[in-house]
Coordinates of C-alpha atoms in Angstrom, one line a residue:
M1 CA 8.0 58.9 -245.3
D2 CA 10.5 60.1 -247.6
K3 CA 12.6 63.4 -246.6
D4 CA 15.6 65.4 -247.3
I5 CA 17.6 67.4 -245.2
T6 CA 20.6 69.9 -245.7
I7 CA 23.4 68.7 -243.1
R8 CA 27.0 70.3 -243.4
G9 CA 26.0 71.7 -246.5
L10 CA 25.1 68.4 -248.4
R11 CA 21.6 67.0 -249.3
V12 CA 20.8 63.8 -247.0
H13 CA 17.7 61.6 -247.8
Y14 CA 16.3 59.5 -245.1
T15 CA 12.9 57.9 -244.1
D16 CA 10.9 59.0 -240.8
N17 CA 8.1 56.3 -239.8
G18 CA 6.3 55.8 -236.7
D19 CA 5.4 57.9 -234.0
G20 CA 6.8 55.9 -230.8
D21 CA 8.3 57.7 -227.8
R22 CA 11.7 56.5 -228.4
A23 CA 13.4 56.8 -231.8
I24 CA 16.1 54.2 -233.5
I25 CA 18.2 55.3 -236.3
L26 CA 19.3 52.6 -238.8
M27 CA 22.7 53.4 -240.4
H28 CA 23.5 50.9 -243.6
G29 CA 26.6 49.4 -244.7
W30 CA 29.1 50.3 -247.5
G31 CA 27.7 50.2 -251.1
C32 CA 24.1 50.3 -249.8
D33 CA 21.0 52.5 -249.0
H34 CA 18.3 52.8 -246.6
T35 CA 16.3 50.1 -248.7
T36 CA 18.7 47.4 -247.6
L37 CA 17.4 47.6 -243.9
A38 CA 13.9 47.5 -245.0
S39 CA 13.2 44.1 -243.1
V40 CA 14.9 45.7 -239.9
E41 CA 12.9 49.2 -240.1
R42 CA 9.5 47.0 -239.8
T43 CA 10.8 45.0 -236.9
A44 CA 11.5 48.5 -235.1
L45 CA 8.1 49.5 -236.0
Q46 CA 6.9 46.4 -234.8
A47 CA 8.5 47.3 -231.5
G48 CA 6.8 50.5 -231.4
Y49 CA 9.7 52.7 -232.3
R50 CA 10.0 55.9 -234.8
V51 CA 12.1 54.8 -237.2
I52 CA 14.5 57.3 -238.8
N53 CA 16.7 55.1 -241.7
I54 CA 19.4 57.5 -243.2
D55 CA 21.4 57.5 -246.9
F56 CA 24.8 58.4 -245.6
P57 CA 26.2 61.0 -247.9
G58 CA 27.4 59.2 -250.9
F59 CA 24.8 56.6 -250.9
G60 CA 21.5 56.1 -252.2
S61 CA 19.8 59.4 -252.7
S62 CA 22.1 61.5 -250.4
Q63 CA 24.6 64.0 -252.1
E64 CA 28.3 62.9 -252.4
P65 CA 30.9 64.8 -250.1
S66 CA 33.3 67.2 -252.0
E67 CA 36.1 66.1 -249.6
V68 CA 37.5 62.9 -248.5
W69 CA 35.8 61.9 -245.0
G70 CA 36.3 59.5 -242.8
V71 CA 34.8 58.0 -239.8
E72 CA 34.8 61.3 -237.6
D73 CA 33.2 63.7 -240.5
Y74 CA 30.2 60.9 -240.8
T75 CA 29.9 60.8 -237.2
L76 CA 29.9 64.4 -237.1
M77 CA 27.2 64.7 -239.6
L78 CA 24.9 62.1 -237.8
E79 CA 25.4 64.4 -234.5
E80 CA 23.9 67.5 -236.7
F81 CA 21.2 65.2 -238.2
I82 CA 20.0 63.9 -235.0
S83 CA 20.0 67.4 -233.5
A84 CA 18.1 69.0 -236.6
L85 CA 15.6 66.4 -236.3
G86 CA 14.9 66.9 -232.6
V87 CA 15.3 63.4 -231.3
E88 CA 16.4 62.6 -227.8
R89 CA 18.2 59.6 -226.6
P90 CA 17.9 57.5 -229.9
A91 CA 19.1 54.0 -230.3
L92 CA 21.5 53.2 -233.0
L93 CA 21.5 50.4 -235.3
G94 CA 24.5 50.2 -237.3
H95 CA 25.4 47.3 -240.1
S96 CA 28.8 47.0 -241.5
F97 CA 30.1 50.6 -242.3
G98 CA 27.3 52.2 -240.1
G99 CA 28.3 50.1 -237.3
R100 CA 31.7 52.7 -237.5
V101 CA 29.6 55.6 -237.0
A102 CA 27.6 54.0 -234.5
I103 CA 30.5 53.0 -232.4
L104 CA 32.4 56.7 -232.3
Y105 CA 29.1 58.4 -231.8
S106 CA 27.9 56.3 -228.6
S107 CA 31.4 56.0 -227.3
R108 CA 31.3 60.0 -226.7
R109 CA 27.9 60.4 -225.8
T110 CA 25.8 59.7 -222.6
D111 CA 22.6 60.3 -224.4
V112 CA 22.2 57.1 -226.4
D113 CA 19.5 54.6 -225.2
A114 CA 21.0 51.8 -226.7
V115 CA 23.2 50.5 -229.5
I116 CA 22.6 47.5 -231.9
L117 CA 25.8 46.4 -234.0
V118 CA 25.2 44.0 -236.7
D119 CA 28.0 42.3 -238.8
A120 CA 29.7 45.7 -237.9
A121 CA 33.1 47.2 -238.8
G122 CA 35.4 49.2 -236.4
I123 CA 38.3 46.6 -235.9
K124 CA 41.4 46.9 -238.1
P125 CA 42.2 43.6 -239.5
H126 CA 45.8 42.0 -238.9
R127 CA 48.0 42.5 -241.6
T128 CA 50.4 40.3 -243.4
L129 CA 53.9 41.4 -244.7
K130 CA 52.8 41.0 -247.9
Y131 CA 50.0 43.8 -247.5
Y132 CA 52.4 46.1 -246.2
W133 CA 54.7 45.4 -249.0
K134 CA 51.8 46.3 -251.5
V135 CA 50.9 49.4 -249.5
Y136 CA 54.4 50.9 -249.5
T137 CA 55.1 49.8 -253.0
F138 CA 52.0 51.4 -254.2
K139 CA 53.2 54.8 -252.3
A140 CA 56.4 54.8 -253.7
M141 CA 54.8 54.6 -257.5
K142 CA 52.4 57.1 -256.5
R143 CA 55.0 59.8 -255.7
L144 CA 56.8 59.1 -259.0
M145 CA 53.7 59.2 -261.0
Y146 CA 53.0 62.5 -259.3
L147 CA 56.4 63.5 -260.7
I148 CA 55.8 62.1 -263.9
Y149 CA 52.2 62.9 -264.8
G150 CA 50.9 65.5 -262.3
K151 CA 48.9 65.2 -259.7
E152 CA 45.4 65.3 -261.5
N153 CA 46.6 62.8 -264.2
A154 CA 48.4 60.8 -261.8
E155 CA 45.2 60.5 -259.8
K156 CA 43.2 59.4 -262.9
R157 CA 45.5 56.6 -263.4
L158 CA 45.8 55.6 -259.8
D159 CA 42.1 55.3 -259.4
A160 CA 41.9 53.0 -262.5
R161 CA 44.7 50.7 -261.2
R162 CA 42.8 50.9 -257.6
A163 CA 39.7 49.5 -259.2
K164 CA 41.3 46.6 -260.8
A165 CA 43.1 45.7 -257.6
G166 CA 40.7 46.7 -255.2
S167 CA 37.4 44.8 -253.7
S168 CA 34.1 45.0 -255.4
D169 CA 33.0 47.8 -253.2
Y170 CA 36.2 49.5 -254.4
A171 CA 35.7 49.0 -258.2
S172 CA 31.7 49.9 -258.1
A173 CA 32.5 53.4 -256.3
S174 CA 33.0 56.6 -257.7
P175 CA 36.5 58.4 -257.6
M176 CA 35.7 60.2 -254.3
M177 CA 33.8 57.6 -252.5
R178 CA 36.9 55.4 -253.3
R179 CA 39.4 57.4 -251.8
I180 CA 36.8 57.8 -248.7
L181 CA 36.7 54.0 -248.5
S182 CA 40.3 53.8 -248.6
K183 CA 40.4 56.4 -245.5
V184 CA 37.5 54.5 -243.5
V185 CA 38.7 50.9 -243.7
N186 CA 41.9 51.7 -242.2
E187 CA 40.4 53.3 -239.0
D188 CA 40.6 51.4 -236.1
L189 CA 37.9 52.1 -233.5
T190 CA 39.4 49.4 -230.9
D191 CA 40.0 51.9 -228.3
R192 CA 36.5 53.7 -228.3
L193 CA 34.7 50.4 -227.5
P194 CA 35.3 50.7 -224.0
L195 CA 33.7 54.2 -223.7
I196 CA 30.5 53.0 -224.8
K197 CA 28.0 53.2 -221.7
A198 CA 24.7 52.5 -223.5
P199 CA 23.6 48.8 -223.4
A200 CA 24.9 47.1 -226.7
L201 CA 23.5 43.9 -228.7
L202 CA 25.7 42.3 -231.3
I203 CA 24.2 40.6 -234.0
W204 CA 26.5 38.5 -236.1
G205 CA 26.8 35.9 -238.8
E206 CA 29.1 33.2 -238.0
N207 CA 30.2 32.5 -241.7
D208 CA 31.1 36.4 -242.0
T209 CA 34.2 37.0 -243.9
A210 CA 34.0 40.7 -244.3
T211 CA 34.0 41.3 -240.5
P212 CA 34.8 38.1 -239.0
I213 CA 32.9 36.6 -235.5
S214 CA 36.1 37.1 -234.2
D215 CA 35.6 41.0 -234.4
A216 CA 32.4 40.1 -232.7
H217 CA 33.7 38.7 -229.8
T218 CA 36.2 41.4 -229.4
M219 CA 33.6 44.0 -229.1
E220 CA 31.8 42.1 -226.5
R221 CA 34.5 41.7 -224.1
L222 CA 35.6 45.5 -224.5
I223 CA 32.3 47.1 -224.4
P224 CA 31.1 47.2 -220.8
D225 CA 27.4 46.1 -221.1
A226 CA 27.4 44.0 -224.7
G227 CA 25.9 40.6 -225.3
L228 CA 26.2 38.8 -228.4
V229 CA 23.8 36.9 -230.5
S230 CA 25.3 34.7 -233.1
F231 CA 23.8 33.0 -236.1
P232 CA 25.0 29.7 -237.7
G233 CA 25.3 29.5 -241.5
C234 CA 24.8 33.1 -242.0
G235 CA 27.1 35.4 -243.3
H236 CA 27.7 39.5 -243.7
Y237 CA 24.2 40.1 -243.9
S238 CA 22.9 38.4 -241.0
F239 CA 19.3 40.1 -240.9
L240 CA 18.7 38.9 -244.5
D241 CA 20.1 35.3 -244.1
N242 CA 18.1 34.4 -240.9
P243 CA 15.2 37.3 -240.7
R244 CA 13.0 35.5 -238.5
Q245 CA 15.5 34.6 -236.0
F246 CA 17.2 38.4 -236.3
S247 CA 13.8 40.2 -236.1
A248 CA 12.6 38.2 -232.8
V249 CA 16.3 38.9 -231.2
L250 CA 15.8 42.4 -232.3
Q251 CA 12.4 42.9 -231.1
S252 CA 13.3 41.1 -227.8
F253 CA 15.8 43.8 -227.1
L254 CA 14.3 46.5 -228.2
T255 CA 11.1 46.1 -226.0
R256 CA 13.5 45.2 -223.1
K257 CA 12.1 47.9 -221.3

């Protein structure tokens, strides 16, 4: 069932299906929406869960933030969302960017039933000297353009330049969502991993280039109660690349009790 709710002054769209005693919150990756996780939703319903599948603000049918949000803002939104729905001890499943929110949320709460991280983001990649040279050159250019064109006109020119040089996710996003992406991709959540008390399942594609399998091994090592399942030949969308095995692994984990 499609629903909308106002959280932090924004219209947030979600679906709410099933009537199980336990609930699971599904959180999509960057550039996606709740429909991306439709196959995962079916598996969770088959496991007897109430399944809540959210469009993060700025994605799908949810309203875009009017300010630059970070992972903290999305996590606060999730806390208010879960509270407003009256959900107790939810399981959290986060793919890619959704994994960032799942990590931060579960690292500071004791009322999480389980965490499933699917090709999840959250570990800041190693940066080369060439990368830092580009970053600091861009920052210097930004200050100069502010002086020449003023802030508003300079930002329009900078957004166009970022779109040409950035990833496909960046290029297809609105100006506000580009700024949010620039912020969240540089947030390192490695120090939050040891604070996760809930049992965690990590599911990964071994050929994932967006969030490499090395990230999964780091998460498995640092999260106290974590297990990793990886699929050969699969990429960043392991649940789409190998839906049958993914479903079997997830259903086995969800019905573990």
